[in-house]
PDB file of C-alpha atoms in Angstrom:
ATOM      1  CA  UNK A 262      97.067  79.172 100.850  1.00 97.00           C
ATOM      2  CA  UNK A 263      98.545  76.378  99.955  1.00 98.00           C
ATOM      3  CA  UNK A 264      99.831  72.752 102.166  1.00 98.00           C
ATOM      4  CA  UNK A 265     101.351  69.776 101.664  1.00 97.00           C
ATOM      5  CA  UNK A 266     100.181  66.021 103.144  1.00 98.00           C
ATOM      6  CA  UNK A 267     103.160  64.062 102.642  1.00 98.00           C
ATOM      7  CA  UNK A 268     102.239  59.854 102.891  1.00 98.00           C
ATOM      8  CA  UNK A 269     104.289  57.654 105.502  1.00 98.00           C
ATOM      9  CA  UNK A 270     105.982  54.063 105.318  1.00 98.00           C
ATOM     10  CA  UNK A 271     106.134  52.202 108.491  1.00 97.00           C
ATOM     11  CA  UNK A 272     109.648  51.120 109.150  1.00 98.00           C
ATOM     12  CA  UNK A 273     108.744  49.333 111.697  1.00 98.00           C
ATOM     13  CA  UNK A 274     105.137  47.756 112.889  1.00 97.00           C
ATOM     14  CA  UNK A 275     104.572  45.636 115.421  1.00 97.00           C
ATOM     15  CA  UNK A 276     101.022  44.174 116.383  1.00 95.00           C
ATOM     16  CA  UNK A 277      99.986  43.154 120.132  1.00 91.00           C
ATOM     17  CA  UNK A 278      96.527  42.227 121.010  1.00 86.00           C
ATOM     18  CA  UNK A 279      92.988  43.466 119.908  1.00 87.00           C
ATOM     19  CA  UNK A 280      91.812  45.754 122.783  1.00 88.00           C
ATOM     20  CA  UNK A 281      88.606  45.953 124.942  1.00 87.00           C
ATOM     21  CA  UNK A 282      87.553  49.099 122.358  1.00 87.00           C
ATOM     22  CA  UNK A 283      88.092  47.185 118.975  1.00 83.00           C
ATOM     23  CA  UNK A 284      91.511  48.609 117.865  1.00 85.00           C
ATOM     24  CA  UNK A 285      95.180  46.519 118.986  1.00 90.00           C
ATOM     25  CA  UNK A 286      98.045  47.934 120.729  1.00 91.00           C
ATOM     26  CA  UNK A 287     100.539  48.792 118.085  1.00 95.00           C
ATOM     27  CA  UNK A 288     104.318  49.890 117.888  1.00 97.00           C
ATOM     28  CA  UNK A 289     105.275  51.177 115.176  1.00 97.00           C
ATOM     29  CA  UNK A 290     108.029  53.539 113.525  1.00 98.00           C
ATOM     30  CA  UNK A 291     106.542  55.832 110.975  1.00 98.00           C
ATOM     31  CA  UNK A 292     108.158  57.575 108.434  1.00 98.00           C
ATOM     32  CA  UNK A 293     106.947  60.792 106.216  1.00 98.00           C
ATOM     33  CA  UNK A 294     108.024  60.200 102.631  1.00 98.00           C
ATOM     34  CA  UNK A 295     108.415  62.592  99.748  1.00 98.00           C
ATOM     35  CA  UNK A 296     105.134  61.294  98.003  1.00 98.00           C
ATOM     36  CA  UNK A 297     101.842  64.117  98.866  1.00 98.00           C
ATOM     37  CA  UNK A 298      98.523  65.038  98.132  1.00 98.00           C
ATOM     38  CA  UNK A 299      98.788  69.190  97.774  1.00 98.00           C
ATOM     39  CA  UNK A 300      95.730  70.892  99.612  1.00 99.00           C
ATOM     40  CA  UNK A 301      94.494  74.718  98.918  1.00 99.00           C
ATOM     41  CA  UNK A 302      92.229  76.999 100.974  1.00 99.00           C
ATOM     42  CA  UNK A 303      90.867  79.924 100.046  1.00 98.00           C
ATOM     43  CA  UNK A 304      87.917  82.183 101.600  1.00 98.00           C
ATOM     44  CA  UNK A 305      84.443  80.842 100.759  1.00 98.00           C
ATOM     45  CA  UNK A 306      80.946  81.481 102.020  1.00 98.00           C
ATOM     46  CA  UNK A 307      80.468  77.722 103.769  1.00 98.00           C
ATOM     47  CA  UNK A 308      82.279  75.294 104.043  1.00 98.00           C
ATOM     48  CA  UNK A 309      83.287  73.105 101.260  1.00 98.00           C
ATOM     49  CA  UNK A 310      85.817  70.320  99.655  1.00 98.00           C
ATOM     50  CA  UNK A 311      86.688  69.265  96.430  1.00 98.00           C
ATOM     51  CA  UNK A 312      89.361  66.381  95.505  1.00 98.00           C
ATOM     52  CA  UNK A 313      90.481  65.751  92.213  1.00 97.00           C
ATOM     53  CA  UNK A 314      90.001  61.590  92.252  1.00 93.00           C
ATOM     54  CA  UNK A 315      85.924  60.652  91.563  1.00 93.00           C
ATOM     55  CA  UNK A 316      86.265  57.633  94.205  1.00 92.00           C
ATOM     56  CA  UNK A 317      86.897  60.008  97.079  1.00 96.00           C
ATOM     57  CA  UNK A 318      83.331  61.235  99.033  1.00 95.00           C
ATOM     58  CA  UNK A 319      83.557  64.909  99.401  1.00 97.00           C
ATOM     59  CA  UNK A 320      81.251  65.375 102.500  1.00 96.00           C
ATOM     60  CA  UNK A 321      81.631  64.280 106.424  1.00 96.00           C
ATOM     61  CA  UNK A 322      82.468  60.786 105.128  1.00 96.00           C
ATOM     62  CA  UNK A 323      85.901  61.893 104.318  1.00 98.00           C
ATOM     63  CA  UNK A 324      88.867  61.876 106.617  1.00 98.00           C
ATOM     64  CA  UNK A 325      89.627  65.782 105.511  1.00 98.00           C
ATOM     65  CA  UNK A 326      86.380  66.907 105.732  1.00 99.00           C
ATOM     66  CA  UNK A 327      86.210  65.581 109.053  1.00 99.00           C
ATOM     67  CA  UNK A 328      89.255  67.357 110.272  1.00 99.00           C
ATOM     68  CA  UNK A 329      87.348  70.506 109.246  1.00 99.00           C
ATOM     69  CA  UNK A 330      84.184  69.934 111.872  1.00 99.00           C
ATOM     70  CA  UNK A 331      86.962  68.586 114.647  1.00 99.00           C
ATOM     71  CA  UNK A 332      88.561  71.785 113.602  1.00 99.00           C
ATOM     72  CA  UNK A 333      85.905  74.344 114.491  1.00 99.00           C
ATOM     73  CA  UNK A 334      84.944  71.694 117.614  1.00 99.00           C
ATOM     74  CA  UNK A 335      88.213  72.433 119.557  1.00 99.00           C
ATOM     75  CA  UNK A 336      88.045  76.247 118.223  1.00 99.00           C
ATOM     76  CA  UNK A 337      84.335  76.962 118.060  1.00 99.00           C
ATOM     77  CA  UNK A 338      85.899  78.878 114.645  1.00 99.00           C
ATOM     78  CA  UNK A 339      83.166  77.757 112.116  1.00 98.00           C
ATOM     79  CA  UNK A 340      85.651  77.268 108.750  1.00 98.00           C
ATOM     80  CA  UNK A 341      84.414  79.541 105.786  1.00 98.00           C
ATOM     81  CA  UNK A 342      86.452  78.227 102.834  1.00 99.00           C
ATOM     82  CA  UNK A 343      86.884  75.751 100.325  1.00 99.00           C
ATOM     83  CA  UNK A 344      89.447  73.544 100.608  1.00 99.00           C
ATOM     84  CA  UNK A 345      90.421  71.209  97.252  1.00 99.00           C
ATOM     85  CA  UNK A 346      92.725  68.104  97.394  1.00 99.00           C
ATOM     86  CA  UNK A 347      94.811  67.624  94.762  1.00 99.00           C
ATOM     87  CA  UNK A 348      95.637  63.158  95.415  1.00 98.00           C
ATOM     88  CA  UNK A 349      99.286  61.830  94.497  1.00 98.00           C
ATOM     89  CA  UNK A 350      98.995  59.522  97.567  1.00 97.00           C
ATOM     90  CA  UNK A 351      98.246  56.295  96.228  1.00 95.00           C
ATOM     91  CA  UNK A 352      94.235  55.154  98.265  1.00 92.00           C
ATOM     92  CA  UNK A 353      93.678  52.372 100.312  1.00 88.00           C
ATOM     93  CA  UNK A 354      97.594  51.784  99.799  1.00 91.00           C
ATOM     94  CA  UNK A 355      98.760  51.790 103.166  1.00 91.00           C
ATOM     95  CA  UNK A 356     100.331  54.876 103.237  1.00 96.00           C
ATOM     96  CA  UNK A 357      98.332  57.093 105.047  1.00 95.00           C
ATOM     97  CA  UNK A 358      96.744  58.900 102.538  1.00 96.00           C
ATOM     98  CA  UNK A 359      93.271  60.012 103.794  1.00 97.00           C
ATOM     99  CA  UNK A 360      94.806  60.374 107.711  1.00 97.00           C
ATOM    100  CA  UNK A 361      97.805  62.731 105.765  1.00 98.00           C
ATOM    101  CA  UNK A 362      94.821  64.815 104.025  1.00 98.00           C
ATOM    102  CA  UNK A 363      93.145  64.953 106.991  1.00 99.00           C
ATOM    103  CA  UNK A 364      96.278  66.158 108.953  1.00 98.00           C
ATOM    104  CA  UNK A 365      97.067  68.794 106.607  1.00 98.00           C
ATOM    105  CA  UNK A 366      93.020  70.292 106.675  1.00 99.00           C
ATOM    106  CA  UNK A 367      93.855  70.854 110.556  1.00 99.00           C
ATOM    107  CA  UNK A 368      97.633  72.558 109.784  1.00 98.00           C
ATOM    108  CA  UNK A 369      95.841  74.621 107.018  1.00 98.00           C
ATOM    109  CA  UNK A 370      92.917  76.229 108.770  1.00 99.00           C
ATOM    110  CA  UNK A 371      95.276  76.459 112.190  1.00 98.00           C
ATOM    111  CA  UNK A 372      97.437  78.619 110.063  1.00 98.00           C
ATOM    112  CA  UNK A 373      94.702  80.241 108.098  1.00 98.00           C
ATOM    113  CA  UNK A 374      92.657  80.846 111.548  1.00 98.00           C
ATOM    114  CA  UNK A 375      96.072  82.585 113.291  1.00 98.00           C
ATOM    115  CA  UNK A 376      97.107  79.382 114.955  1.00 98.00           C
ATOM    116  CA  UNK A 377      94.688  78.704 117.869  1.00 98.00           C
ATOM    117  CA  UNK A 378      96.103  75.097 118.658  1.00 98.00           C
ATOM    118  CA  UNK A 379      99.536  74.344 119.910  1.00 97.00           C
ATOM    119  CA  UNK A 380     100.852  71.415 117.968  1.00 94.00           C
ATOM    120  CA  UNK A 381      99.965  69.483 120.936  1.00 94.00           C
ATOM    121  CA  UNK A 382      96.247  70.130 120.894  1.00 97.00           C
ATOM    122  CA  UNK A 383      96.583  69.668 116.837  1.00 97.00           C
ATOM    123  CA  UNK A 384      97.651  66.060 117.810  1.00 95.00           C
ATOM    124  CA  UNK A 385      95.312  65.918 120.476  1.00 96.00           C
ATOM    125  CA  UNK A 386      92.522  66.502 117.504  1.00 98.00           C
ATOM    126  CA  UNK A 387      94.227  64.181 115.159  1.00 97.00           C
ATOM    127  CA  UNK A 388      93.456  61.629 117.460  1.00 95.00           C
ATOM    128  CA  UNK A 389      89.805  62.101 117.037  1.00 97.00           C
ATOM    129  CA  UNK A 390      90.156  61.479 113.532  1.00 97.00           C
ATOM    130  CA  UNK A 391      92.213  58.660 112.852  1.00 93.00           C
ATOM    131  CA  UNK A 392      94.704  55.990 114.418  1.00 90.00           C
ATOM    132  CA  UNK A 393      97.431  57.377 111.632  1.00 94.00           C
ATOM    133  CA  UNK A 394      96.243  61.251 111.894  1.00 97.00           C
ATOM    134  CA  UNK A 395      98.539  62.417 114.939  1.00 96.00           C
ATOM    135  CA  UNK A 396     101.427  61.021 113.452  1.00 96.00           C
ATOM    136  CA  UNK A 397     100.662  62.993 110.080  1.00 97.00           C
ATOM    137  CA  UNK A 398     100.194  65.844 111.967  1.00 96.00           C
ATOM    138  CA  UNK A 399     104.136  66.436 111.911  1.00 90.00           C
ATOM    139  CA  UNK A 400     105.751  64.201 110.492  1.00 94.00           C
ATOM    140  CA  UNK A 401     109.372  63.110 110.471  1.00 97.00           C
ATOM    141  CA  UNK A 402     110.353  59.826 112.080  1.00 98.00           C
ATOM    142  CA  UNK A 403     108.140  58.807 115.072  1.00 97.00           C
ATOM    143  CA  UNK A 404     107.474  55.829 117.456  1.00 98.00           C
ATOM    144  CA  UNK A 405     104.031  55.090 117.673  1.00 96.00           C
ATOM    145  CA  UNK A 406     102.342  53.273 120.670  1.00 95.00           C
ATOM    146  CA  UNK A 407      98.908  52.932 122.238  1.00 93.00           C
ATOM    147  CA  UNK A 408      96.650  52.566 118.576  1.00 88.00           C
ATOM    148  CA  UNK A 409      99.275  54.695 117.084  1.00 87.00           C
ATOM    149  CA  UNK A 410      97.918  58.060 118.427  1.00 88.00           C
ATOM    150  CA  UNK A 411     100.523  58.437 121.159  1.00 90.00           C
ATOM    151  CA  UNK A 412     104.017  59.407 119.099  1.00 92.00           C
ATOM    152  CA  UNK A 413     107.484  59.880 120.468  1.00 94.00           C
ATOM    153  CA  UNK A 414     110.028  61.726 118.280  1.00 95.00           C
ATOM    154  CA  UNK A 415     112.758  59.572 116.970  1.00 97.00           C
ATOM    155  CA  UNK A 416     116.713  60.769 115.276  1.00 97.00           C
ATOM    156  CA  UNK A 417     115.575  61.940 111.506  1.00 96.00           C
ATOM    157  CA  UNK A 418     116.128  58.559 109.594  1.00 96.00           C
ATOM    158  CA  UNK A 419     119.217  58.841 106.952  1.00 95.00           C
ATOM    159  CA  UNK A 420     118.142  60.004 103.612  1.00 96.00           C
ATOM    160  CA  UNK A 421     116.435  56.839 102.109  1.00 97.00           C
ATOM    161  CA  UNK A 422     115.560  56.477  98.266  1.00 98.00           C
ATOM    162  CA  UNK A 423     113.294  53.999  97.106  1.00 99.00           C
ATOM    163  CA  UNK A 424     110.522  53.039  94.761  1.00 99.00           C
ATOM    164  CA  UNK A 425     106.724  53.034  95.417  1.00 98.00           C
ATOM    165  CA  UNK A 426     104.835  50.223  93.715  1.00 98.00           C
ATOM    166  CA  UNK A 427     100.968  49.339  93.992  1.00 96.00           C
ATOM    167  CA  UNK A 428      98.722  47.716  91.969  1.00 93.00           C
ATOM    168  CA  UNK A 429      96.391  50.033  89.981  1.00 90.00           C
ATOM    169  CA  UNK A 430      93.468  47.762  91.073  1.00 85.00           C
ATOM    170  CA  UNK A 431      93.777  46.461  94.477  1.00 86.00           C
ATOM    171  CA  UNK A 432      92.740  48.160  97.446  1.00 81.00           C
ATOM    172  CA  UNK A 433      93.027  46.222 100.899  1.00 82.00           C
ATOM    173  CA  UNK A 434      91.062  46.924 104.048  1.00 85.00           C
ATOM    174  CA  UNK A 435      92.810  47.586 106.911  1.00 84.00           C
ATOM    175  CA  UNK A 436      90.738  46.373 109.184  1.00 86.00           C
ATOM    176  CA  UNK A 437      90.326  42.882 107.041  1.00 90.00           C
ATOM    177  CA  UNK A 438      94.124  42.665 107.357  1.00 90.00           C
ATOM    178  CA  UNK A 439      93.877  42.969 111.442  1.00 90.00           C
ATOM    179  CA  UNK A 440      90.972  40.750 111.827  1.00 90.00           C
ATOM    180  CA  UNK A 441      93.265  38.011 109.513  1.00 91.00           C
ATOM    181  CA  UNK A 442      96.587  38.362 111.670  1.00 92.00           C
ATOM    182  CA  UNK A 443      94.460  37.385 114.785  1.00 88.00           C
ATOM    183  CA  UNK A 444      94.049  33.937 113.767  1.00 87.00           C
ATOM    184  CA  UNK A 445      97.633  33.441 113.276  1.00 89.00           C
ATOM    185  CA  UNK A 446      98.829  31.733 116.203  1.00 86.00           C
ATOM    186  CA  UNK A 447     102.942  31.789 117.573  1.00 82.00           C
ATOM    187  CA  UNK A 448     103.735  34.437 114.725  1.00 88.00           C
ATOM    188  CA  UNK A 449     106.852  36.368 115.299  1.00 89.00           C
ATOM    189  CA  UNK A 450     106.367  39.956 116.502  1.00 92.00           C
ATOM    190  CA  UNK A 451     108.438  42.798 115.053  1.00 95.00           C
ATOM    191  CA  UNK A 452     111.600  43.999 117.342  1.00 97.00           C
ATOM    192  CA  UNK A 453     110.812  47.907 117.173  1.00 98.00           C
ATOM    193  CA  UNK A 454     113.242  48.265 119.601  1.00 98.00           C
ATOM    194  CA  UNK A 455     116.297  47.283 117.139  1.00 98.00           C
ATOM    195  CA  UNK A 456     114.508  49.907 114.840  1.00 98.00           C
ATOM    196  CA  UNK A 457     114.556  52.397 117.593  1.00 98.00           C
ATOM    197  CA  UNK A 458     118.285  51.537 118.006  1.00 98.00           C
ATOM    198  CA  UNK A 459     119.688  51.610 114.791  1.00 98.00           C
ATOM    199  CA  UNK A 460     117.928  55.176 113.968  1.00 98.00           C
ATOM    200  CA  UNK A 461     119.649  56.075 117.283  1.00 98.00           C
ATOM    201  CA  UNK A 462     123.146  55.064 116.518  1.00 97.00           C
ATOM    202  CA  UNK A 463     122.468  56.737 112.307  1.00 96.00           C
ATOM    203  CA  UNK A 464     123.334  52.573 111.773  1.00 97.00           C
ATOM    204  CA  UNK A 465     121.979  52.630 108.153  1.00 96.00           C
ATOM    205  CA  UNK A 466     122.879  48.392 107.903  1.00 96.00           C
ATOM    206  CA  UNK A 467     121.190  47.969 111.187  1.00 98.00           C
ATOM    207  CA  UNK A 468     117.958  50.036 110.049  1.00 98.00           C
ATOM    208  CA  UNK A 469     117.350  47.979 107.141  1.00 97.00           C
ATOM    209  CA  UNK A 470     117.787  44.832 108.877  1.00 97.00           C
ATOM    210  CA  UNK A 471     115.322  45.781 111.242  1.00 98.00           C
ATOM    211  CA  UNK A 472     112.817  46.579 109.480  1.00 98.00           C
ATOM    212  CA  UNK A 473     109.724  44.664 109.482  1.00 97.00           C
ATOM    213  CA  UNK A 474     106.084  43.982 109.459  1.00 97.00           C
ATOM    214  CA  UNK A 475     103.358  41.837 110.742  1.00 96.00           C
ATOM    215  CA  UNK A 476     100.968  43.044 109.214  1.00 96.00           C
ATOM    216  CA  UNK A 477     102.835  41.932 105.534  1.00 96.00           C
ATOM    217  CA  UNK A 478     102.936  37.933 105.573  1.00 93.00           C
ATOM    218  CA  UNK A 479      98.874  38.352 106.450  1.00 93.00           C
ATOM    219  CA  UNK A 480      98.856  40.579 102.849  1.00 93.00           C
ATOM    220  CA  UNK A 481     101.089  38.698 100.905  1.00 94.00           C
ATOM    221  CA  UNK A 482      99.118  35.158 101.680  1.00 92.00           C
ATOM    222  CA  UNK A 483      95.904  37.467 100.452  1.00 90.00           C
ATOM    223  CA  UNK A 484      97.626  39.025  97.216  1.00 92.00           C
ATOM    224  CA  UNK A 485     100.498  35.958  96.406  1.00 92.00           C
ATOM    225  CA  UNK A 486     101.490  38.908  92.964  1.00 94.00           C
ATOM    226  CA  UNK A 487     102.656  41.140  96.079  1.00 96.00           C
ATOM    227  CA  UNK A 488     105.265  38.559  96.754  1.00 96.00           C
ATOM    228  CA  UNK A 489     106.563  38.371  92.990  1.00 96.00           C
ATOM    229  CA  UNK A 490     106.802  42.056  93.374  1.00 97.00           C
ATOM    230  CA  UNK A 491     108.895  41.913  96.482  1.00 98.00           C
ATOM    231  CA  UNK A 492     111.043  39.449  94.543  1.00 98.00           C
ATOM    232  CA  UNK A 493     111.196  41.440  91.434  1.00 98.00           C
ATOM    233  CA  UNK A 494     112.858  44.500  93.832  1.00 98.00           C
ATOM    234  CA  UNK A 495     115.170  42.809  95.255  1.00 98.00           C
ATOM    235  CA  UNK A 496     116.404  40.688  92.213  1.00 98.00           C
ATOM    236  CA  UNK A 497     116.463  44.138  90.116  1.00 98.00           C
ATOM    237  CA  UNK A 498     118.451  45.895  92.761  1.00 96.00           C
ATOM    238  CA  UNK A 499     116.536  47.056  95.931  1.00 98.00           C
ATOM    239  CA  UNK A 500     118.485  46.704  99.280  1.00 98.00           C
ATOM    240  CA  UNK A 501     115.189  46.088 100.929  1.00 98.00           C
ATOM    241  CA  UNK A 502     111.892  45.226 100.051  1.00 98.00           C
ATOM    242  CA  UNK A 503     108.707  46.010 102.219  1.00 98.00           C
ATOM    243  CA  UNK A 504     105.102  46.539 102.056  1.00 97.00           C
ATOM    244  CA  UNK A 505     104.055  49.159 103.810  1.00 96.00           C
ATOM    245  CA  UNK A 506     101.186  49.236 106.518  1.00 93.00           C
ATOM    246  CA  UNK A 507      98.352  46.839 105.931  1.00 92.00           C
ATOM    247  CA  UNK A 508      99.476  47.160 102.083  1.00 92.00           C
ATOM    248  CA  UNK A 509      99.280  46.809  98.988  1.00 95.00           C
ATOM    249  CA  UNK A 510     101.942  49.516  98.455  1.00 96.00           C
ATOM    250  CA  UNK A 511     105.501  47.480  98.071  1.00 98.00           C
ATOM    251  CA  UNK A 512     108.558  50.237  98.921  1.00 98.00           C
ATOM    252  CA  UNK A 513     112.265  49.088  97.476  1.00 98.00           C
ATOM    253  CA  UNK A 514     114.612  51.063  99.368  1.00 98.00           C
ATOM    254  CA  UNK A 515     118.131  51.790  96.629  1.00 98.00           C
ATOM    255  CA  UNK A 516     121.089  53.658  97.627  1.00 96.00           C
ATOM    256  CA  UNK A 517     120.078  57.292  95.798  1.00 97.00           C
ATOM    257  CA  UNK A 518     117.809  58.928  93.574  1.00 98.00           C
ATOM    258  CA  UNK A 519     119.230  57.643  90.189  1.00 98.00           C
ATOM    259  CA  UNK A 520     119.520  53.945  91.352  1.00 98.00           C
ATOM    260  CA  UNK A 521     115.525  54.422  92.422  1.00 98.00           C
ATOM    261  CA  UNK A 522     114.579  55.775  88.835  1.00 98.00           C
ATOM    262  CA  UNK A 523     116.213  53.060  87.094  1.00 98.00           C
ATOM    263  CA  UNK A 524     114.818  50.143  89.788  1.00 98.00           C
ATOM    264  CA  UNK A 525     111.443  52.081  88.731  1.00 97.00           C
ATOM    265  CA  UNK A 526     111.912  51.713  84.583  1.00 97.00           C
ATOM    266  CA  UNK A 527     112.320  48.571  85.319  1.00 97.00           C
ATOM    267  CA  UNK A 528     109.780  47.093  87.220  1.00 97.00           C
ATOM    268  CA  UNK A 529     107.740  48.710  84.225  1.00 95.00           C
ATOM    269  CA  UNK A 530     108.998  46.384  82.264  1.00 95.00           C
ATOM    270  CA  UNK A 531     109.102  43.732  83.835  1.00 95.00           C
ATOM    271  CA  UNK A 532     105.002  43.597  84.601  1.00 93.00           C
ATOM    272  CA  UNK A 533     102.412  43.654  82.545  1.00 79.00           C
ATOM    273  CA  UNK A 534     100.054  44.105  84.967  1.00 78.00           C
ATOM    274  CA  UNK A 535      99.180  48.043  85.376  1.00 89.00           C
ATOM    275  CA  UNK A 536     101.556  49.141  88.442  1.00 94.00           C
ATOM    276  CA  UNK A 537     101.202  53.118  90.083  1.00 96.00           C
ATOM    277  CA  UNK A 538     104.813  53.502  90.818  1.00 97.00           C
ATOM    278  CA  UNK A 539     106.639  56.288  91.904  1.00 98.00           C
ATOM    279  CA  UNK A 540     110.228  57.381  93.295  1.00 98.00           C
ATOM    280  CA  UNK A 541     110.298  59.191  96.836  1.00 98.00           C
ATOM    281  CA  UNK A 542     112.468  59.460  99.923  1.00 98.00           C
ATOM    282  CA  UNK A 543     112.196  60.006 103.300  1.00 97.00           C
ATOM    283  CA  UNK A 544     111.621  63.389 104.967  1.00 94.00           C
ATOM    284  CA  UNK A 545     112.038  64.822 107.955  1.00 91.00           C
ATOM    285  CA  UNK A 546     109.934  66.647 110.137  1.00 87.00           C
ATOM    286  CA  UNK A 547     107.345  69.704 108.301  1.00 80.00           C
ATOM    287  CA  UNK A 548     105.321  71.168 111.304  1.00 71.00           C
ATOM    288  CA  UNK A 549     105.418  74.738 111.363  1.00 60.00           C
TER     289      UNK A 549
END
């Protein structure tokens, strides 16, 4: 049996205060993209997981593994199989690649297992998991509020192509980047709601000028190459240049498929440094 964990951009995230429980009040649009990790199952005596990247834990200090033991706690259905993760998702990237791996683990064994959980209760599990898991759980376009477990279904955005680009070598932590935007005092906070609106109205020019991050000035004062990337997009061709989530991952959003693969070429040559990039586009919604 066989699954796929797409990754997400944000195309819109806005940050409000640190709550009483450690995590801040967030709201966010969240897009699936084309870029995901593939994840098998078959019938095994325990329970096990292998992933086909060394710097990934396979054990209960995984995200997917994780979803497995939530899995049999809201089913009491003790999972006999291995699953194996086959990792396109860039890691620590900002693109939800261990909450989309741990997403697809729940969809996987709910389908193996005959569907026990509603897609509700699925979410409901998620949320156990990860900020970023209920989200992954379906997919599409979504609004995300609360700590980004509590999703609203938004119009599908328009088919958007662009080009993935992350350093090889840099990883940044999340919750580094969060603890850093709290000291920044009278920053500007992301208008969502002229996200919201332009997805709405299918306003293409109105979604890409709202999108926007706080989270990205906070990364780009941390990794200054990240802004010579951003300007390397835009002067090559992109209509929009992003990072997405806490970051590193830059996205340059082109007008198709063709116009992304060339924007791709050449950001290869224009750095020397060693860049994972990839062409993707958005998707829409893949529960089922």
């Amino acid at each position: 049996m066989k699954e796929f964990a797409p990754g997400k951009i944000n195309l819109a995230l806005r940050v409000g205060k640190r709550r009483a429980d450690g995590f801040h009040d967030v709201d966010m649009v969240m897009q699936s993209i084309s870029l995901a990790d593939t994840i098998t199952l078959e019938e095994a005596p325990t329970l096990t997981l292998t992933i086909d990247s060394s710097a990934l834990p396979c054990d209960e200090r995984n995200l997917a593994y994780q979803a497995a033991l939530v899995f049999e706690k809201w089913t009491k259905i003790k999972p006999a199989v291995h699953i194996h993760i086959q990792k396109r998702i860039y890691l620590a990237a900002g693109l939800a690649g261990g909450s989309a791996d741990a997403a697809g683990v729940l969809r996987i064994l709910n389908r193996y297992y005959g569907k026990p959980l509603s897609r509700g209760q699925l979410e409901e599990a998620a949320a156990e998991i990860g900020s970023d898991v209920p989200f992954c759980i379906a997919g599409g376009t979504q609004r995300a509020l609360g700590r980004g477990e509590l999703m609203r279904p938004l119009p599908p955005s328009p088919t958007l192509w662009m080009v993935l680009a992350k350093p090889a070598a840099l990883g940044v932590s999340t919750a580094e980047v969060y603890r850093a935007l709290d000291g920044v005092k009278d920053r500007k906070e992301t208008d969502t709601d002229a996200c919201v609106a332009a997805l709405e109205h299918h306003d293409t020019k109105a979604l890409l000028s709202a999108l926007n991050n706080d989270l990205e000035a906070v990364t780009l004062e941390k990794v200054p190459f990240l802004v010579a990337l951003k300007e390397a997009m835009l002067r090559l061709g992109a209509e929009k240049a992003m990072m997405s989530g806490s970051g590193p991952t830059v996205f340059g959003l082109v007008k198709d498929e063709e116009t992304a693969c060339r924007l791709k070429e050449k950001l290869r040559e224009t750095f020397s440094q060693d860049l994972l990039l990839d062409v993707a586009c958005t998707e829409e919604e893949y529960y089922g």
